Short mmCIF file of C-alpha atoms in Angstrom, two decimals:
data_model
loop_
_atom_site.label_atom_id
_atom_site.label_comp_id
_atom_site.label_asym_id
_atom_site.label_seq_id
_atom_site.Cartn_x
_atom_site.Cartn_y
_atom_site.Cartn_z
CA MET A 14 9.09 265.92 196.80
CA ALA A 15 9.90 263.28 199.31
CA SER A 16 11.94 260.65 197.89
CA TYR A 17 10.89 257.08 198.13
CA PRO A 18 13.39 254.21 198.91
CA SER A 19 13.89 251.94 196.08
CA ASP A 20 14.40 248.81 198.06
CA LEU A 21 10.46 249.07 199.37
CA LYS A 22 7.23 247.86 197.22
CA TYR A 23 4.14 250.52 197.68
CA THR A 24 0.30 250.36 197.15
CA LYS A 25 -2.23 253.18 195.88
CA ASP A 26 -3.48 253.53 199.49
CA HIS A 27 0.06 254.77 200.45
CA GLU A 28 1.43 252.10 202.20
CA TRP A 29 4.90 250.35 201.73
CA ALA A 30 6.01 246.85 202.26
CA ARG A 31 9.61 245.58 202.61
CA LEU A 32 10.88 241.87 202.38
CA GLU A 33 13.26 241.06 205.30
CA ALA A 34 16.24 238.69 205.27
CA ASP A 35 13.50 236.43 208.02
CA GLY A 36 10.90 236.24 205.13
CA THR A 37 8.69 238.74 206.98
CA VAL A 38 7.32 241.74 205.33
CA ARG A 39 7.58 244.98 207.59
CA VAL A 40 4.76 247.55 206.60
CA GLY A 41 4.14 250.95 207.30
CA VAL A 42 2.83 254.34 205.84
CA THR A 43 4.79 256.37 203.11
CA ALA A 44 6.11 259.99 203.36
CA TYR A 45 3.29 261.11 200.77
CA ALA A 46 0.80 259.93 203.33
CA VAL A 47 2.34 261.56 206.07
CA GLU A 48 2.67 264.74 204.34
CA GLN A 49 -1.15 264.42 203.82
CA LEU A 50 -1.76 263.47 207.62
CA GLY A 51 0.54 266.02 209.15
CA ASP A 52 1.04 265.49 213.02
CA VAL A 53 0.28 261.88 213.57
CA THR A 54 -1.54 261.28 217.11
CA LEU A 55 -2.49 257.92 217.20
CA VAL A 56 -1.84 254.73 215.37
CA ASP A 57 -4.15 251.59 215.93
CA LEU A 58 -2.57 248.71 215.20
CA PRO A 59 -3.91 244.67 215.50
CA LYS A 60 -2.39 242.17 217.75
CA VAL A 61 0.44 239.51 217.01
CA GLY A 62 -1.71 236.67 215.48
CA THR A 63 -4.31 238.44 213.36
CA LYS A 64 -4.91 236.94 210.09
CA LEU A 65 -4.91 239.91 207.76
CA GLU A 66 -6.27 239.84 203.57
CA GLU A 67 -4.67 241.90 200.73
CA HIS A 68 -5.89 245.13 200.97
CA GLY A 69 -7.66 244.43 203.84
CA ARG A 70 -8.20 246.99 206.86
CA PHE A 71 -5.66 246.63 209.60
CA GLY A 72 -5.85 249.43 211.69
CA ASP A 73 -6.28 253.34 211.79
CA ILE A 74 -4.19 256.26 211.97
CA GLU A 75 -5.47 259.76 213.64
CA SER A 76 -3.51 262.90 212.85
CA VAL A 77 -4.63 266.41 213.79
CA LYS A 78 -6.28 266.57 210.67
CA THR A 79 -8.27 263.37 209.72
CA VAL A 80 -8.26 259.52 210.86
CA SER A 81 -7.84 257.38 208.00
CA GLU A 82 -7.86 253.43 207.44
CA LEU A 83 -4.50 251.61 207.03
CA PHE A 84 -4.77 248.72 204.55
CA SER A 85 -2.35 245.55 204.41
CA PRO A 86 -0.29 245.54 201.13
CA ILE A 87 -0.47 241.59 201.12
CA ALA A 88 -2.23 238.48 202.92
CA GLY A 89 -0.90 236.95 205.91
CA GLU A 90 -0.41 236.69 209.64
CA VAL A 91 0.74 239.69 212.05
CA VAL A 92 4.14 238.29 213.66
CA ALA A 93 5.10 241.78 215.24
CA VAL A 94 3.49 245.30 215.85
CA ASN A 95 5.99 248.19 216.48
CA ASP A 96 4.84 248.99 220.04
CA ALA A 97 6.78 252.06 220.46
CA LEU A 98 4.07 253.69 218.44
CA ASP A 99 1.97 253.46 221.38
CA GLY A 100 3.46 256.16 223.29
CA LYS A 101 5.27 257.70 220.71
CA PRO A 102 2.82 257.96 217.26
CA GLU A 103 5.04 260.92 216.15
CA LEU A 104 7.42 258.42 215.24
CA VAL A 105 5.65 257.92 212.21
CA ASN A 106 6.18 261.58 211.03
CA GLU A 107 9.99 261.38 212.10
CA GLY A 108 10.77 258.18 210.13
CA PRO A 109 7.73 256.46 208.07
CA TYR A 110 10.40 253.86 206.45
CA ASP A 111 12.22 253.08 209.98
CA LYS A 112 11.52 253.86 213.14
CA GLY A 113 7.72 254.89 212.11
CA TRP A 114 6.91 250.96 210.70
CA MET A 115 3.70 249.48 211.93
CA ILE A 116 3.31 245.71 211.27
CA ALA A 117 5.40 242.90 210.34
CA ILE A 118 3.42 240.16 208.47
CA LYS A 119 4.27 236.56 207.63
CA PRO A 120 3.22 236.52 204.03
CA ALA A 121 1.05 234.29 202.34
CA GLY A 122 2.42 235.04 199.29
CA GLY A 123 4.53 237.49 197.33
CA LEU A 124 4.97 241.16 196.33
CA ASP A 125 4.18 240.73 193.16
CA GLY A 126 0.79 242.88 192.94
CA LEU A 127 2.80 246.27 194.42
CA MET A 128 4.65 249.24 192.63
CA ASP A 129 8.17 250.01 192.97
CA ALA A 130 9.07 253.71 193.63
CA ALA A 131 9.19 254.68 190.40
CA ALA A 132 5.68 253.15 189.38
CA TYR A 133 4.73 255.11 192.76
CA GLU A 134 6.39 258.13 191.88
CA ALA A 135 4.31 258.07 188.80
CA PHE A 136 1.25 257.12 190.06
CA LEU A 137 1.28 260.37 192.91
CA GLY A 138 1.61 262.36 189.53
CA THR A 139 -1.83 261.39 188.65
CA LEU A 140 -3.51 262.73 192.00
CA ASP A 141 -5.28 266.27 192.45
CA HIS A 142 -2.90 268.00 195.29
#
């Protein structure tokens, strides 16, 4: 079973959020999502400046198995996009919590509605595999 970093917050849509020192929130997909997707072949992300709603769609991730929508864990404005994923979408498979990050958001609020690692792992235990 994958391990889930304790410094991140998680959603039921299998996205993670990390509050950075500069006040932005970095977002990506969890190791569980990567396991379910298989080899990632394309990541479609928004442009910098895009306004996002909490739980609103911000892009798509395509793999050899399926295409899935990406949902923002928080409301805010996109301030950075991981352009490296354009040419190397497999970075999501190689390091979903570091080099496979997707967007950074200037948050409109906090991360209070998100799960910690223990709650996310408990949630995963309720899913049919």
